[in-house]
Coordinates of C-alpha atoms in Angstrom, one line a residue:
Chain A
X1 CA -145.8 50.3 -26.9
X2 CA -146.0 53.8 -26.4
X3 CA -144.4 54.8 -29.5
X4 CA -142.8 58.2 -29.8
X5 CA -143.1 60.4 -26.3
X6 CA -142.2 63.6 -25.8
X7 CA -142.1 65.9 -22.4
X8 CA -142.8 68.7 -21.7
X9 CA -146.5 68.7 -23.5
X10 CA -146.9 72.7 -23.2
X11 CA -143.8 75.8 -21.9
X12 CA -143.4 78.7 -21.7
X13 CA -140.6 80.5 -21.4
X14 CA -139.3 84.3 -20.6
X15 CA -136.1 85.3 -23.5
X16 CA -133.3 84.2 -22.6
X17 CA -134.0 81.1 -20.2
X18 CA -132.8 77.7 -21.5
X19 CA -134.5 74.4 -21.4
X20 CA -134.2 70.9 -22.8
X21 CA -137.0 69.2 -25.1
X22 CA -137.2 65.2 -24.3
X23 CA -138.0 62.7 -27.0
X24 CA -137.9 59.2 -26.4
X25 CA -139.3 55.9 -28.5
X26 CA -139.8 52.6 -28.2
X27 CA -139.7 50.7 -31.4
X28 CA -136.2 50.3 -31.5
X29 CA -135.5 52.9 -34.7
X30 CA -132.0 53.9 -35.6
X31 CA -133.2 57.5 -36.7
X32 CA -134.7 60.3 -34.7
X33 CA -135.8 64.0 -36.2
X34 CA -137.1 67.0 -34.1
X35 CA -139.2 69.5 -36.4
X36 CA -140.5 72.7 -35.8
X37 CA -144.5 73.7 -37.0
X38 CA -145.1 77.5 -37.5
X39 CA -148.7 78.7 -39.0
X40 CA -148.6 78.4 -42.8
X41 CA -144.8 76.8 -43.1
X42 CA -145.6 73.5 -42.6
X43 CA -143.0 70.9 -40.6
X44 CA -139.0 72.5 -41.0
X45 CA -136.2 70.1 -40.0
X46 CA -134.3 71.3 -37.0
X47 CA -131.9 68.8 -36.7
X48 CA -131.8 64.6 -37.5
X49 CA -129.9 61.8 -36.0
X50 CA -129.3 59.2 -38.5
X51 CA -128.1 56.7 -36.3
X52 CA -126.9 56.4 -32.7
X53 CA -123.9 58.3 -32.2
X54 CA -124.6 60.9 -34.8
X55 CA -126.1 64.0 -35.9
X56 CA -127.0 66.6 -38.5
X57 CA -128.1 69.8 -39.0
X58 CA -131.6 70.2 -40.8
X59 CA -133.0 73.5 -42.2
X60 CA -133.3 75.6 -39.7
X61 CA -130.3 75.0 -36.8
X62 CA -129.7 78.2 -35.2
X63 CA -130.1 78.6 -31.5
X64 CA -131.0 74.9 -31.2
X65 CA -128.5 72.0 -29.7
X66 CA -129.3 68.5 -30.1
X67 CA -128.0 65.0 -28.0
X68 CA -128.7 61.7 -29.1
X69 CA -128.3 60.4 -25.4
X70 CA -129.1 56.5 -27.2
X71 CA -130.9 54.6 -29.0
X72 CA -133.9 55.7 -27.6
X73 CA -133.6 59.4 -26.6
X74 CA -132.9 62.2 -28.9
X75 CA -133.1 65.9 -26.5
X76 CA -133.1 69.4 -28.2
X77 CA -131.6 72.0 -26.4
X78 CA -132.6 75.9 -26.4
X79 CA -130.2 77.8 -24.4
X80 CA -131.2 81.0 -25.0
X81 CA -134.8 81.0 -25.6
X82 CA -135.8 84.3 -28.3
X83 CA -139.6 84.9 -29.1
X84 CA -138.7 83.8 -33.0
X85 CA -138.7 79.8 -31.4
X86 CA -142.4 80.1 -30.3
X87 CA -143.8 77.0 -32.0
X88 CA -144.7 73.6 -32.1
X89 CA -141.8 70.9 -31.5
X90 CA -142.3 67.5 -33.1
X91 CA -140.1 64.7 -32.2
X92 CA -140.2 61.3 -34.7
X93 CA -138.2 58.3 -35.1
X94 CA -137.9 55.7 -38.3
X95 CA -136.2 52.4 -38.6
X96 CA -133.3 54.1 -40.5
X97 CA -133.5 56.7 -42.9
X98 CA -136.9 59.2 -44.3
X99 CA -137.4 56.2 -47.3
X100 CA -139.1 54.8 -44.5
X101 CA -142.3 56.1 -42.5
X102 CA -141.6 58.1 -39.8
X103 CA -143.4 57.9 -36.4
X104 CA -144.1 61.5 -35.0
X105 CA -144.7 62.2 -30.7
X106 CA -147.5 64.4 -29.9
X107 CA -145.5 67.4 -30.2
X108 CA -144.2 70.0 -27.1
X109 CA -146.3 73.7 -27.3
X110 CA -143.5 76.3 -26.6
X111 CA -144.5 79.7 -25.9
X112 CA -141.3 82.4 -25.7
X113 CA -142.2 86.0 -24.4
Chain B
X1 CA -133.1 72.2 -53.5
X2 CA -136.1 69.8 -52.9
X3 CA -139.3 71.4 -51.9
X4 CA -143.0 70.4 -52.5
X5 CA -145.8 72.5 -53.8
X6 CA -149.0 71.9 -52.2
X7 CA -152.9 73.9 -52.8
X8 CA -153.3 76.0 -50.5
X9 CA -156.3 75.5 -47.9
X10 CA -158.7 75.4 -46.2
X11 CA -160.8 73.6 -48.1
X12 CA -164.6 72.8 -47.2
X13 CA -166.6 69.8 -48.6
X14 CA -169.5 68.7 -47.6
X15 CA -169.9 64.7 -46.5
X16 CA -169.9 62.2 -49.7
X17 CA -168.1 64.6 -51.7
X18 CA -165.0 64.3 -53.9
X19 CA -161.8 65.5 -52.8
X20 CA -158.7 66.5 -54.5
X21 CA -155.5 67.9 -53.2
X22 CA -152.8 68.8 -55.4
X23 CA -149.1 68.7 -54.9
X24 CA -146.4 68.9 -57.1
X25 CA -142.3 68.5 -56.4
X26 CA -139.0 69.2 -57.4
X27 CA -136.2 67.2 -56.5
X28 CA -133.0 65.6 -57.8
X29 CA -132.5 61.8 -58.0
X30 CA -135.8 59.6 -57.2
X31 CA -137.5 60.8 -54.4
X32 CA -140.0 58.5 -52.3
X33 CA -143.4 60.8 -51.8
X34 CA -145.6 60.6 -48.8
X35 CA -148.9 62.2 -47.8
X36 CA -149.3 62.6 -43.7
X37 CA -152.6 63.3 -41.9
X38 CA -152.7 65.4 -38.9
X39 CA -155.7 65.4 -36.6
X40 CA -156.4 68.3 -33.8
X41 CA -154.2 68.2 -31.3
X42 CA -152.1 65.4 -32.5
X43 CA -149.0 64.8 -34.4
X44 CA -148.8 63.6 -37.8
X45 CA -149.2 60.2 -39.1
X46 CA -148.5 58.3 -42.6
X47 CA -151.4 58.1 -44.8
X48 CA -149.3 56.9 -48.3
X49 CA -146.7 56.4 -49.8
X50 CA -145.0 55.6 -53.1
X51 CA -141.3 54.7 -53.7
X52 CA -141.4 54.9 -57.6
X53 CA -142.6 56.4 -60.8
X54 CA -146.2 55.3 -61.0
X55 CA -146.8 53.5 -57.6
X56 CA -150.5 54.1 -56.8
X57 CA -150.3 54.6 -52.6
X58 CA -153.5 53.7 -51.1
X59 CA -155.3 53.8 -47.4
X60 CA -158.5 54.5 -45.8
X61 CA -159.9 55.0 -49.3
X62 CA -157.2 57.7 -50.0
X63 CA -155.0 57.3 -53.2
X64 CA -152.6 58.7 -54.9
X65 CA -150.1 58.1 -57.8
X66 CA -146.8 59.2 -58.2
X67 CA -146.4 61.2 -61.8
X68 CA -143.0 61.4 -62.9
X69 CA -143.7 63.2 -65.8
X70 CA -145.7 66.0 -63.9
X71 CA -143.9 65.8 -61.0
X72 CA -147.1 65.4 -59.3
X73 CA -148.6 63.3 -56.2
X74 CA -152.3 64.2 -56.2
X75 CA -154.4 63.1 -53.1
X76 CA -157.8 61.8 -53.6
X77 CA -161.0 60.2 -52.0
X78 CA -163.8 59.3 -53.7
X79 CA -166.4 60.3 -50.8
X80 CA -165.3 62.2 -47.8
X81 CA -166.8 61.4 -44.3
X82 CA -166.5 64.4 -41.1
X83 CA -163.8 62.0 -39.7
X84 CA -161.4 62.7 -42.9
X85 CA -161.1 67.2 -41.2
X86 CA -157.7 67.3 -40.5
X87 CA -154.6 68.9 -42.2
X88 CA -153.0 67.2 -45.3
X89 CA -149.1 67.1 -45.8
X90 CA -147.1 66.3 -49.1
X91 CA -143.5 65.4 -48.1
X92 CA -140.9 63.7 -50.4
X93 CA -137.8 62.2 -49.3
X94 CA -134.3 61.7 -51.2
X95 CA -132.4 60.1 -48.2
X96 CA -132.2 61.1 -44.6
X97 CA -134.9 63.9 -44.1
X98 CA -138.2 64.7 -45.2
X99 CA -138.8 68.0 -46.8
X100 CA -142.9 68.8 -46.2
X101 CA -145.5 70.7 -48.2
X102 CA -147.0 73.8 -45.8
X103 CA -150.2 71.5 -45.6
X104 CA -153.7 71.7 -46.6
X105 CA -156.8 72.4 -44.0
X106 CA -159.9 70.3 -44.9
X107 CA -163.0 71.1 -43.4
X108 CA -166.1 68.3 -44.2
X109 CA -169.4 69.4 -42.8
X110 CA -172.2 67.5 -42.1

Protein backbone atom coordinates (compact mmCIF):
# COMPACT_ATOMS: atom_id res chain seq x y z
CA UNK A 1 0.00 0.00 0.00
CA UNK A 2 1.29 3.25 -0.76
CA UNK A 3 -0.78 5.12 1.55
CA UNK A 4 -1.39 8.81 0.97
CA UNK A 5 0.42 10.18 -2.44
CA UNK A 6 0.59 13.41 -3.42
CA UNK A 7 2.08 15.07 -6.88
CA UNK A 8 3.75 17.43 -7.64
CA UNK A 9 6.65 16.94 -4.76
CA UNK A 10 8.20 20.62 -5.26
CA UNK A 11 6.57 24.00 -7.75
CA UNK A 12 7.04 26.83 -8.33
CA UNK A 13 5.06 29.20 -9.64
CA UNK A 14 5.08 33.05 -11.16
CA UNK A 15 1.65 35.15 -9.57
CA UNK A 16 -1.03 34.62 -11.17
CA UNK A 17 -0.47 31.14 -12.99
CA UNK A 18 -2.88 28.32 -11.81
CA UNK A 19 -2.21 24.79 -11.04
CA UNK A 20 -3.88 21.72 -9.51
CA UNK A 21 -2.41 19.82 -6.31
CA UNK A 22 -3.08 15.83 -6.61
CA UNK A 23 -3.83 13.73 -3.62
CA UNK A 24 -4.73 10.34 -3.84
CA UNK A 25 -4.94 7.14 -1.12
CA UNK A 26 -5.28 3.80 -0.98
CA UNK A 27 -6.83 2.65 2.18
CA UNK A 28 -10.17 3.01 1.18
CA UNK A 29 -10.97 6.23 3.81
CA UNK A 30 -14.21 8.16 3.39
CA UNK A 31 -12.37 11.53 4.54
CA UNK A 32 -9.74 13.54 2.86
CA UNK A 33 -8.09 17.05 4.31
CA UNK A 34 -5.49 19.33 2.42
CA UNK A 35 -3.54 21.57 4.99
CA UNK A 36 -1.26 24.25 4.56
CA UNK A 37 2.28 24.44 6.90
CA UNK A 38 3.82 28.00 7.23
CA UNK A 39 7.00 28.61 9.69
CA UNK A 40 5.79 29.00 13.23
CA UNK A 41 1.73 28.45 12.49
CA UNK A 42 1.71 24.97 12.60
CA UNK A 43 -0.87 22.81 10.08
CA UNK A 44 -4.23 25.25 9.07
CA UNK A 45 -7.18 23.48 7.43
CA UNK A 46 -7.66 24.50 3.88
CA UNK A 47 -10.51 22.69 3.04
CA UNK A 48 -11.98 18.80 4.17
CA UNK A 49 -14.07 16.29 2.42
CA UNK A 50 -16.00 14.33 4.80
CA UNK A 51 -17.18 11.93 2.57
CA UNK A 52 -17.35 11.28 -1.20
CA UNK A 53 -19.44 13.66 -2.73
CA UNK A 54 -18.83 16.45 -0.32
CA UNK A 55 -16.92 19.30 0.93
CA UNK A 56 -16.10 21.97 3.41
CA UNK A 57 -14.44 24.87 3.95
CA UNK A 58 -11.62 24.75 6.71
CA UNK A 59 -9.76 27.81 8.21
CA UNK A 60 -8.19 29.34 5.68
CA UNK A 61 -10.35 28.96 2.03
CA UNK A 62 -9.55 31.90 0.08
CA UNK A 63 -7.93 31.57 -3.35
CA UNK A 64 -8.11 27.75 -3.01
CA UNK A 65 -10.77 25.33 -4.89
CA UNK A 66 -11.11 21.84 -3.94
CA UNK A 67 -12.64 18.46 -6.09
CA UNK A 68 -13.20 15.23 -4.51
CA UNK A 69 -12.88 13.54 -8.03
CA UNK A 70 -13.78 9.91 -5.68
CA UNK A 71 -13.15 7.98 -3.19
CA UNK A 72 -9.68 8.09 -3.67
CA UNK A 73 -8.63 11.52 -5.11
CA UNK A 74 -9.18 14.74 -3.34
CA UNK A 75 -7.25 17.88 -5.92
CA UNK A 76 -6.85 21.50 -4.61
CA UNK A 77 -6.97 24.00 -7.07
CA UNK A 78 -4.99 27.48 -7.13
CA UNK A 79 -6.07 29.54 -9.89
CA UNK A 80 -4.50 32.49 -9.37
CA UNK A 81 -1.34 31.78 -7.60
CA UNK A 82 -0.24 35.13 -5.06
CA UNK A 83 3.20 35.00 -3.15
CA UNK A 84 0.96 34.78 0.34
CA UNK A 85 0.30 30.68 -0.74
CA UNK A 86 4.02 29.94 -0.68
CA UNK A 87 4.00 26.95 1.67
CA UNK A 88 3.88 23.46 2.39
CA UNK A 89 0.62 21.47 1.14
CA UNK A 90 -0.31 18.39 3.08
CA UNK A 91 -2.86 16.09 1.82
CA UNK A 92 -4.31 13.24 4.53
CA UNK A 93 -7.16 10.91 4.53
CA UNK A 94 -9.02 8.95 7.75
CA UNK A 95 -11.60 6.30 7.71
CA UNK A 96 -14.29 8.94 8.45
CA UNK A 97 -14.08 11.72 10.55
CA UNK A 98 -10.73 13.58 12.69
CA UNK A 99 -11.90 11.15 15.99
CA UNK A 100 -9.96 8.96 13.94
CA UNK A 101 -6.07 9.08 12.98
CA UNK A 102 -5.41 10.73 10.05
CA UNK A 103 -2.82 9.51 7.40
CA UNK A 104 -0.80 12.52 6.00
CA UNK A 105 1.16 12.31 2.15
CA UNK A 106 4.57 13.60 2.01
CA UNK A 107 3.49 17.07 1.40
CA UNK A 108 3.90 19.31 -2.17
CA UNK A 109 6.76 22.37 -1.65
CA UNK A 110 5.11 25.44 -3.47
CA UNK A 111 7.12 28.30 -4.06
CA UNK A 112 5.01 31.57 -5.59
CA UNK A 113 7.12 34.60 -6.83
CA UNK B 1 -13.20 28.52 18.98
CA UNK B 2 -11.02 25.38 19.63
CA UNK B 3 -7.35 26.05 19.54
CA UNK B 4 -4.36 24.30 21.40
CA UNK B 5 -1.61 25.88 23.32
CA UNK B 6 1.63 24.26 22.87
CA UNK B 7 5.60 25.46 24.49
CA UNK B 8 7.21 26.95 22.23
CA UNK B 9 10.56 25.35 20.76
CA UNK B 10 13.22 24.42 19.98
CA UNK B 11 14.11 22.45 22.61
CA UNK B 12 17.65 20.63 23.01
CA UNK B 13 18.29 17.54 25.25
CA UNK B 14 20.96 15.72 25.39
CA UNK B 15 20.52 11.53 24.83
CA UNK B 16 18.93 9.72 28.09
CA UNK B 17 17.33 12.77 29.17
CA UNK B 18 13.83 13.56 30.23
CA UNK B 19 11.47 15.27 28.11
CA UNK B 20 8.44 17.30 28.61
CA UNK B 21 6.29 19.17 26.24
CA UNK B 22 3.43 21.02 27.34
CA UNK B 23 0.06 21.64 25.68
CA UNK B 24 -2.95 22.88 26.96
CA UNK B 25 -6.63 23.29 24.95
CA UNK B 26 -9.80 24.92 24.79
CA UNK B 27 -12.57 23.53 23.26
CA UNK B 28 -16.33 22.98 23.60
CA UNK B 29 -17.89 19.46 23.97
CA UNK B 30 -15.32 16.45 24.45
CA UNK B 31 -12.59 16.77 22.23
CA UNK B 32 -10.35 13.64 21.33
CA UNK B 33 -6.44 14.95 21.69
CA UNK B 34 -3.63 13.68 19.61
CA UNK B 35 0.14 14.30 19.55
CA UNK B 36 1.80 13.89 15.81
CA UNK B 37 5.55 13.49 15.11
CA UNK B 38 7.02 14.90 12.06
CA UNK B 39 10.45 13.84 10.87
CA UNK B 40 12.68 15.97 8.20
CA UNK B 41 11.35 15.93 5.12
CA UNK B 42 8.34 13.97 5.89
CA UNK B 43 4.75 14.50 6.70
CA UNK B 44 3.33 13.92 9.93
CA UNK B 45 2.38 10.83 11.66
CA UNK B 46 0.15 9.74 14.88
CA UNK B 47 2.17 9.26 17.94
CA UNK B 48 -1.04 9.20 20.63
CA UNK B 49 -4.02 9.62 21.31
CA UNK B 50 -6.78 9.80 23.87
CA UNK B 51 -10.54 9.91 23.34
CA UNK B 52 -11.55 10.74 27.06
CA UNK B 53 -10.91 12.47 30.30
CA UNK B 54 -7.91 10.58 31.75
CA UNK B 55 -6.99 8.15 28.91
CA UNK B 56 -3.20 7.67 29.29
CA UNK B 57 -2.03 7.50 25.21
CA UNK B 58 1.15 5.69 24.96
CA UNK B 59 3.82 4.67 21.96
CA UNK B 60 7.41 4.38 21.45
CA UNK B 61 7.83 5.08 25.16
CA UNK B 62 5.95 8.40 24.71
CA UNK B 63 2.87 9.06 27.02
CA UNK B 64 0.58 11.33 27.79
CA UNK B 65 -2.73 11.81 29.71
CA UNK B 66 -5.60 13.65 28.94
CA UNK B 67 -6.36 16.34 32.12
CA UNK B 68 -9.80 17.47 31.95
CA UNK B 69 -9.46 19.57 34.83
CA UNK B 70 -6.34 21.46 33.38
CA UNK B 71 -7.19 21.12 30.06
CA UNK B 72 -3.93 19.79 29.57
CA UNK B 73 -2.25 16.83 27.29
CA UNK B 74 1.43 16.89 28.33
CA UNK B 75 3.96 14.78 26.24
CA UNK B 76 6.53 12.87 27.91
CA UNK B 77 9.55 10.32 27.58
CA UNK B 78 11.38 9.07 30.16
CA UNK B 79 14.85 8.92 28.14
CA UNK B 80 15.24 10.43 24.78
CA UNK B 81 17.38 8.73 22.07
CA UNK B 82 18.81 11.15 18.61
CA UNK B 83 16.12 9.20 16.66
CA UNK B 84 13.20 11.03 18.86
CA UNK B 85 14.63 15.07 16.80
CA UNK B 86 11.69 15.88 14.99
CA UNK B 87 8.79 18.43 15.51
CA UNK B 88 5.99 17.73 18.08
CA UNK B 89 2.27 18.57 17.28
CA UNK B 90 -0.75 18.85 19.81
CA UNK B 91 -4.03 18.63 17.80
CA UNK B 92 -7.52 18.01 19.34
CA UNK B 93 -10.42 17.16 17.41
CA UNK B 94 -14.34 17.74 18.13
CA UNK B 95 -15.65 16.22 14.87
CA UNK B 96 -14.58 16.57 11.34
CA UNK B 97 -11.24 18.50 11.45
CA UNK B 98 -8.22 18.73 13.43
CA UNK B 99 -7.31 22.02 14.89
CA UNK B 100 -3.13 21.77 15.54
CA UNK B 101 -0.78 23.31 18.06
CA UNK B 102 2.14 25.50 15.99
CA UNK B 103 4.51 22.50 17.05
CA UNK B 104 7.53 22.05 19.08
CA UNK B 105 11.31 21.52 17.56
CA UNK B 106 13.33 19.02 19.63
CA UNK B 107 16.75 18.74 19.12
CA UNK B 108 18.63 15.50 21.08
CA UNK B 109 22.42 15.57 20.75
CA UNK B 110 24.64 12.97 21.18
Amino acid sequence: NAGVTQTPKFQVLKTGQSMTLQCAQDMNHNSMYWYRQDPGMGLRLIYYSASEGTTDKGEVPNGYNVSRLNKREFSLRLESAAPSQTSVYFCASSELGALNEQYFGPGTRLTVT
Amino acid sequence: GDSVTQMEGPVTLSEEAFLTINCTYTATGYPSLFWYVQYPGEGLQLLLKATKADDKGSNKGFEATYRKETTSFHLEKGSVQVSDSAVYFCALSTGYALNFGKGTSLLVTP
